[in-house]
Short mmCIF file of C-alpha atoms in Angstrom, two decimals:
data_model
loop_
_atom_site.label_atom_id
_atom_site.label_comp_id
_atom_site.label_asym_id
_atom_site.label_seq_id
_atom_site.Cartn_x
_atom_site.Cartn_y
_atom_site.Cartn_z
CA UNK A 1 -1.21 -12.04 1.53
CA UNK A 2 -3.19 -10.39 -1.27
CA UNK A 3 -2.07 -10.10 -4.93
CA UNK A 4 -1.42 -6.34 -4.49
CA UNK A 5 1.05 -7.42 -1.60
CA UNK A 6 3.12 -10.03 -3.41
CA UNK A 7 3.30 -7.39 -6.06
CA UNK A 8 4.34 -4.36 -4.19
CA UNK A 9 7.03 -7.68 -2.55
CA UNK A 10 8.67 -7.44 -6.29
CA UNK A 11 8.52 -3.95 -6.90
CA UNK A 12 10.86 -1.22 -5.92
CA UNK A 13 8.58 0.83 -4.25
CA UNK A 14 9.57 0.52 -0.85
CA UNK A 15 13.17 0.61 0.04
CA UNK A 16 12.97 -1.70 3.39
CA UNK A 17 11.02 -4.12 1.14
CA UNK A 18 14.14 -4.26 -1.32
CA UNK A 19 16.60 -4.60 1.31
CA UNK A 20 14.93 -7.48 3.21
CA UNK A 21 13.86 -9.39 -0.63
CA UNK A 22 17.60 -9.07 -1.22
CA UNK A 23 18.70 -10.62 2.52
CA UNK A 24 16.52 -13.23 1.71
CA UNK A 25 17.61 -13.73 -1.95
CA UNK A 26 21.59 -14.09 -0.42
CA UNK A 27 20.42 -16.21 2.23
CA UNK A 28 19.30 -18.67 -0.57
CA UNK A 29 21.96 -18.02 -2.33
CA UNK A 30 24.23 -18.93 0.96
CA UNK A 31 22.33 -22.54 1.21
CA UNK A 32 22.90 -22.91 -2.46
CA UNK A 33 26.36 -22.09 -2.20
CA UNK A 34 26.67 -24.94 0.52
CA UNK A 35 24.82 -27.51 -1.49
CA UNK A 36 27.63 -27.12 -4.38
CA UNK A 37 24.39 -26.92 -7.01
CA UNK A 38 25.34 -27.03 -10.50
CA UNK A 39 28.49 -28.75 -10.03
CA UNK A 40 29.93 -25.42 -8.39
CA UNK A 41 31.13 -27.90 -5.88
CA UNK A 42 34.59 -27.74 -6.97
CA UNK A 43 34.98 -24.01 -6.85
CA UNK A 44 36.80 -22.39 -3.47
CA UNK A 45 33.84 -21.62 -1.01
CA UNK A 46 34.59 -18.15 -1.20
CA UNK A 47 33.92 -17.80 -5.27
CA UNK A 48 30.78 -20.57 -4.97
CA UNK A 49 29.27 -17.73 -2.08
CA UNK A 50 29.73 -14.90 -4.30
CA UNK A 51 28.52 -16.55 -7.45
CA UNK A 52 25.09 -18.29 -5.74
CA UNK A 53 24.52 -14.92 -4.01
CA UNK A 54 25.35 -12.57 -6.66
CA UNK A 55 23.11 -14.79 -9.21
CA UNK A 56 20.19 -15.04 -6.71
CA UNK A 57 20.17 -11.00 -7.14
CA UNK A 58 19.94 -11.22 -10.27
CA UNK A 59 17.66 -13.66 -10.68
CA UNK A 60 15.49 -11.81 -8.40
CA UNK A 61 15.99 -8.62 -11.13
CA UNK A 62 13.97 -10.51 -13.71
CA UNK A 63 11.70 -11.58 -11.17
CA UNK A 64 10.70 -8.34 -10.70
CA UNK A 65 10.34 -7.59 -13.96
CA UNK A 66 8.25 -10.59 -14.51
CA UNK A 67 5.99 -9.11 -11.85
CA UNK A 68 5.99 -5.58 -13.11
CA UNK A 69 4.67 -6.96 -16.62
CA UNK A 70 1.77 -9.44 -15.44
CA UNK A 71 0.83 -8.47 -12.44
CA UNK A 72 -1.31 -5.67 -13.36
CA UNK A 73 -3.40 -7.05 -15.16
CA UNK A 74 -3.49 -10.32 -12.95
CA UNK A 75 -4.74 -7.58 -10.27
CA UNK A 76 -7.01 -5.73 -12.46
CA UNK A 77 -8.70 -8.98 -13.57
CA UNK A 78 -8.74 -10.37 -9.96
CA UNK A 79 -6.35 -13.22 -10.61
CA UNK A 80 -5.57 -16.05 -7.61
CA UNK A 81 -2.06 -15.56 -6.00
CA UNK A 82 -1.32 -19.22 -7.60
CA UNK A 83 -1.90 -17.68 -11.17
CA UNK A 84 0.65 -14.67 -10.34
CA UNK A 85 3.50 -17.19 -8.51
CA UNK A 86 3.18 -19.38 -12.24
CA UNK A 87 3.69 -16.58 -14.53
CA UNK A 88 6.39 -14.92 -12.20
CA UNK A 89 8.57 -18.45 -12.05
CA UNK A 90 7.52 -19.24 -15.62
CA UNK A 91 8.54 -15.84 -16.96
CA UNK A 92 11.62 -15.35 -14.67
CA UNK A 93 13.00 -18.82 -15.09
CA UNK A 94 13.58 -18.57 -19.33
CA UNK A 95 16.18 -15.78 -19.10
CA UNK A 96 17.67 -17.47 -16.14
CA UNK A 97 18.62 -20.39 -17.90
CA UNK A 98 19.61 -18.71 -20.78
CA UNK A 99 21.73 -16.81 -18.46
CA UNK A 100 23.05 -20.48 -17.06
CA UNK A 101 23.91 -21.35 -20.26
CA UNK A 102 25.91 -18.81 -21.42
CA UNK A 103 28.18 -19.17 -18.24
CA UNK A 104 28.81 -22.46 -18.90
CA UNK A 105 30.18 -21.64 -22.38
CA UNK A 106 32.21 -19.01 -20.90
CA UNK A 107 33.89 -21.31 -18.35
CA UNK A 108 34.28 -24.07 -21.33
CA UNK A 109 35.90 -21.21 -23.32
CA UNK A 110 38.15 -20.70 -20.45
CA UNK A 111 39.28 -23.68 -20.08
CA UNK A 112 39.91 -23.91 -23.83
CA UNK A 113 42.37 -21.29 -24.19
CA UNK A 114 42.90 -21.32 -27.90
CA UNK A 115 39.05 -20.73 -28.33
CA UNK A 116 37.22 -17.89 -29.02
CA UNK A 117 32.83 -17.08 -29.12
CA UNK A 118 31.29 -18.14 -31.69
CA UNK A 119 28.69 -20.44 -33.08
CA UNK A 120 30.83 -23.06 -33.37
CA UNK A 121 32.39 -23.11 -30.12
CA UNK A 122 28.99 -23.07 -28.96
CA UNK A 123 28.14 -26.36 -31.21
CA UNK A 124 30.91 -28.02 -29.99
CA UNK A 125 30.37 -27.24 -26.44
CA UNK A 126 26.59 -28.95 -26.43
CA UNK A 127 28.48 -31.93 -28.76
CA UNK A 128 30.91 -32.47 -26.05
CA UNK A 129 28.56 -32.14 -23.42
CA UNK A 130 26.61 -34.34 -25.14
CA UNK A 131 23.91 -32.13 -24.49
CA UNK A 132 20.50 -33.07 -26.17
CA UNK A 133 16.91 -31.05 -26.58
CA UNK A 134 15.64 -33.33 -23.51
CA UNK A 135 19.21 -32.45 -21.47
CA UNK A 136 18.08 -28.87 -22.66
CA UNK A 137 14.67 -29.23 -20.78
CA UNK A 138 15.67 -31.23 -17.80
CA UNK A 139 18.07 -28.36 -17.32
CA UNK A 140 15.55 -25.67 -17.74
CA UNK A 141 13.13 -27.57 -15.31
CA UNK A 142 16.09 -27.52 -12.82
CA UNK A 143 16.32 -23.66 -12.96
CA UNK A 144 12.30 -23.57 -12.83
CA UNK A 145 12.19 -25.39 -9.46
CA UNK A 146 14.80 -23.15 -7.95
CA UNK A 147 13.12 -20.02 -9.20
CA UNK A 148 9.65 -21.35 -7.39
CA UNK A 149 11.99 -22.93 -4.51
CA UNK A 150 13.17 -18.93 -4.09
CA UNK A 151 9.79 -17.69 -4.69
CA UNK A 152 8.14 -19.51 -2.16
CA UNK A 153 11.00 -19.21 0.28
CA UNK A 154 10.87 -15.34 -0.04
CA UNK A 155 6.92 -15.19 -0.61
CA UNK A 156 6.48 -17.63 2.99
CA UNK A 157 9.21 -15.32 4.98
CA UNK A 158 7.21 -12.11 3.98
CA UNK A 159 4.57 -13.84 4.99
CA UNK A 160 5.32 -14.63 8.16
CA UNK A 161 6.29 -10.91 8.87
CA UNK A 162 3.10 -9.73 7.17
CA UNK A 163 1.19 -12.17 9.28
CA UNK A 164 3.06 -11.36 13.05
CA UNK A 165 2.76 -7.42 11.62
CA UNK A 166 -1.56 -7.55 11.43
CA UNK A 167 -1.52 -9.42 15.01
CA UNK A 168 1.02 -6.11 16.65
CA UNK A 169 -1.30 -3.48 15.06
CA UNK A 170 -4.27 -2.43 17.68
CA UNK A 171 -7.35 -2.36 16.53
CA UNK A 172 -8.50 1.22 15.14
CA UNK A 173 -12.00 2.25 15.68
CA UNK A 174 -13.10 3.43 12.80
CA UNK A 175 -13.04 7.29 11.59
CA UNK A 176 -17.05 9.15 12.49
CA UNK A 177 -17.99 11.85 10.56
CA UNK A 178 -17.18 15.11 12.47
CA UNK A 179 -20.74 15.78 14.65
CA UNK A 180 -21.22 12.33 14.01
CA UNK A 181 -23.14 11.79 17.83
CA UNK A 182 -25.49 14.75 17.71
CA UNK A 183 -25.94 14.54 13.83
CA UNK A 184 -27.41 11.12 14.78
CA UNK A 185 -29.71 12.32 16.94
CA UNK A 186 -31.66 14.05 14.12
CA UNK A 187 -34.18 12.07 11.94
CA UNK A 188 -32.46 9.88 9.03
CA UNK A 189 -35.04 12.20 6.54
CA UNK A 190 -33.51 15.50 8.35
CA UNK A 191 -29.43 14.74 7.80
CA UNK A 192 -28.91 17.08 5.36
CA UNK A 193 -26.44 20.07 6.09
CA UNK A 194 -26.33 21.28 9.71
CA UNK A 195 -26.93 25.21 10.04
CA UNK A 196 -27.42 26.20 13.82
CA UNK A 197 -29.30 25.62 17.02
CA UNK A 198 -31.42 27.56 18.75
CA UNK A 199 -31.88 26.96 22.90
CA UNK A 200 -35.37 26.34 23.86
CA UNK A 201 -35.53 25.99 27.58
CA UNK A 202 -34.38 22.30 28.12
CA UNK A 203 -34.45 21.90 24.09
CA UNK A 204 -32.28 22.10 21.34
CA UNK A 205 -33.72 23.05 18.13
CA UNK A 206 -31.68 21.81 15.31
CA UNK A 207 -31.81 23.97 12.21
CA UNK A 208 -30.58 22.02 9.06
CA UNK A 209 -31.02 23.54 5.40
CA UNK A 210 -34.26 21.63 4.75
CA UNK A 211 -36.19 22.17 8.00
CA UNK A 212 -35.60 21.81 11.98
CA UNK A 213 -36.08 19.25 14.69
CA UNK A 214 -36.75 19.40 18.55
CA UNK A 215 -33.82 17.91 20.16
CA UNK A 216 -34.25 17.13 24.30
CA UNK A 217 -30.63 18.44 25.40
CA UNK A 218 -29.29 21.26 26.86
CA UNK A 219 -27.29 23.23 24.14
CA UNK A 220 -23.99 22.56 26.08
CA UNK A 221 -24.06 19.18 25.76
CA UNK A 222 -24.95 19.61 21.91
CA UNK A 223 -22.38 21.80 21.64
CA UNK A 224 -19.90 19.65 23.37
CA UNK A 225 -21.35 16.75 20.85
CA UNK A 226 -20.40 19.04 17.61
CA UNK A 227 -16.63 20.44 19.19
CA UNK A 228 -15.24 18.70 15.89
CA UNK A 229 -17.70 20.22 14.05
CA UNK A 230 -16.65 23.23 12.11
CA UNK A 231 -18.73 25.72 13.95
CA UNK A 232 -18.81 27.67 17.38
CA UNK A 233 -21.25 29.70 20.13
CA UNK A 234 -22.05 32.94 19.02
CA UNK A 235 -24.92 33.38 21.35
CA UNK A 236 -25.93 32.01 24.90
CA UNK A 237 -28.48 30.66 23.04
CA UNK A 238 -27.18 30.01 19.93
CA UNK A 239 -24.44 28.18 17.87
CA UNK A 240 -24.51 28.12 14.24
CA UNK A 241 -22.18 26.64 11.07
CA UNK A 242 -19.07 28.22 9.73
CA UNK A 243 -20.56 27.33 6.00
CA UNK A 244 -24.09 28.62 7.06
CA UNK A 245 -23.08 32.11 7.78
CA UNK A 246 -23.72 34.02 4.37
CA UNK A 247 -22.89 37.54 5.32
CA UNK A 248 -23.01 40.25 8.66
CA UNK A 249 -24.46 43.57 9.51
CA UNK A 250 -23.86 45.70 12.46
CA UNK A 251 -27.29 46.99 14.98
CA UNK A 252 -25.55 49.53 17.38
CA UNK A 253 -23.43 47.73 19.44
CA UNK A 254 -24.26 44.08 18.38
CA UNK A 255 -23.78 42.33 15.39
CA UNK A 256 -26.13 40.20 13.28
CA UNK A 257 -25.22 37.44 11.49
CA UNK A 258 -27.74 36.30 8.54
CA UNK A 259 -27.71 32.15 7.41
CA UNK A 260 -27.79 30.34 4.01
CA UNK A 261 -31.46 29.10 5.29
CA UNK A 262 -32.39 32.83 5.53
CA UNK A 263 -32.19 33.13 9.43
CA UNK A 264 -30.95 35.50 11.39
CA UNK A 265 -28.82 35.27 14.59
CA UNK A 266 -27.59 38.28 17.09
CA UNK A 267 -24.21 37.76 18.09
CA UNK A 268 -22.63 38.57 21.71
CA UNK A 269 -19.90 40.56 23.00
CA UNK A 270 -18.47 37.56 24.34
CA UNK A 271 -18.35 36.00 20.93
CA UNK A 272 -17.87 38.56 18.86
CA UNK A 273 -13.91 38.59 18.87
CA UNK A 274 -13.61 35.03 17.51
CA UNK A 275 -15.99 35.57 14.50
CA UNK A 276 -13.65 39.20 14.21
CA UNK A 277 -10.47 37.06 14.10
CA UNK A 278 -12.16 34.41 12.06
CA UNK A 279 -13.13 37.21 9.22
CA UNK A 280 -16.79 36.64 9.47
CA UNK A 281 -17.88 39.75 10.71
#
């Protein structure tokens, strides 16, 4: 899985993404709810499930918009996925805690119903916690292991799916120029833009806007070589180049079509409608 991958994983870019990052966030959230983490253990089931998976969510919020503010230029400077995955839990994990935190003054406050927020009821929550600066970081580190426990879980799952995905797709031969078989016929110095061919009894003579080149094929078979080439038959013994054809005249009953390479080819009867319908004569 490539850095642009894992990003476009925390982005909101594709819909299907979102809605499977989010499963996977509540399924966490489930197995958190189960452990009891955070001495939730006490709470009904029901309320524990709802809080886990409603604060996996939103965890994964500021995940994402950890990802949306380094991972650009993590991508642009063609950072290792390992770099991305440390600032994305490092990032995500300080407003997390925070986040912690401030519930657990809120349920202190609740429980003290004669209190009210404020600085002091925060002092003398950490004083009766007995909450020091090292409780402080041993509690942060706890929230940083479950944001990289969630990261990982999520970032191994889309894995997996990304991984079974490449081995379902079929192998796609890869996109040749239009005329790419005859065009390769011609000399590598004579590719240059293709303007008609001219039958010469079992020959082909390819006119490009440079020169021309002596081709052993019939002129049906060339023809049938260039059918996604934007040209057609004009002549029994000629095809030529939509692009090529600069401008028409009419001889009598026939019409003459003259080239960008200064040629100039008759048309047929047979022909003639198409080029009509096409506008070119």
């Amino acid at each position: 899985m490539t850095l642009r991958e894992l990003y476009a994983l925390w982005m909101f870019q594709n819909r299907l993404i979102v809605i499977c990052r989010s499963a996977f966030l509540s399924l966490f959230g489930l197995f958190l709810a189960f452990v009891g983490t955070y001495d939730t253990y006490d709470l009904p089931f029901i309320w524990r499930t709802l809080y886990w998976i409603g604060f996996m969510n939103y965890g994964g919020l500021w995940m994402s918009l950890a990802a949306g503010l380094t991972f650009p230029r993590l991508i642009e400077r063609r950072r290792p996925v390992w770099l991305a995955m440390a600032w994305l839990n490092g990032l995500s994990s300080i407003p997390i805690f925070l986040t912690v935190k401030a519930v657990s003054i809120e349920l202190y406050i609740a429980q003290e119903n004669d209190l009210a927020l404020s600085w002091q009821t925060i002092r003398e929550f950490y004083l009766r916690e007995g909450n020091t600066i090292a409780d402080l970081l041993l509690g942060y580190m706890e929230v940083l292991v479950i944001c990289i426990a969630v990261s990982c879980f999520v970032y191994s799952l889309f894995y997996l799916w990304h991984k079974s995905q490449i081995k379902k797709t079929p192998d796609i031969a890869p996109t040749l120029p239009a005329g790419y078989k005859f065009l390769n016929r011609l000399p590598a110095s004579q590719k240059t833009r293709l303007v008609c061919l001219a039958m010469e009894d079992h020959y082909v003579r390819a006119y490009t806007d440079t020169t021309d080149h002596l081709i052993l094929l019939r002129l049906k078979d060339a023809i049938s070589e260039l059918a996604d080439y934007s040209g057609q038959q004009v002549h029994r013994s000629w095809w030529v180049a939509y692009d090529a054809i600069r401008h028409s005249r009419k001889e009598g009953r026939r019409y003459i079509l003259t080239l960008n390479n200064g040629m100039e080819v008759p048309v047929s009867q047979t022909h003639a409608p198409e080029l009509k319908d096409l506008k070119f004569i």
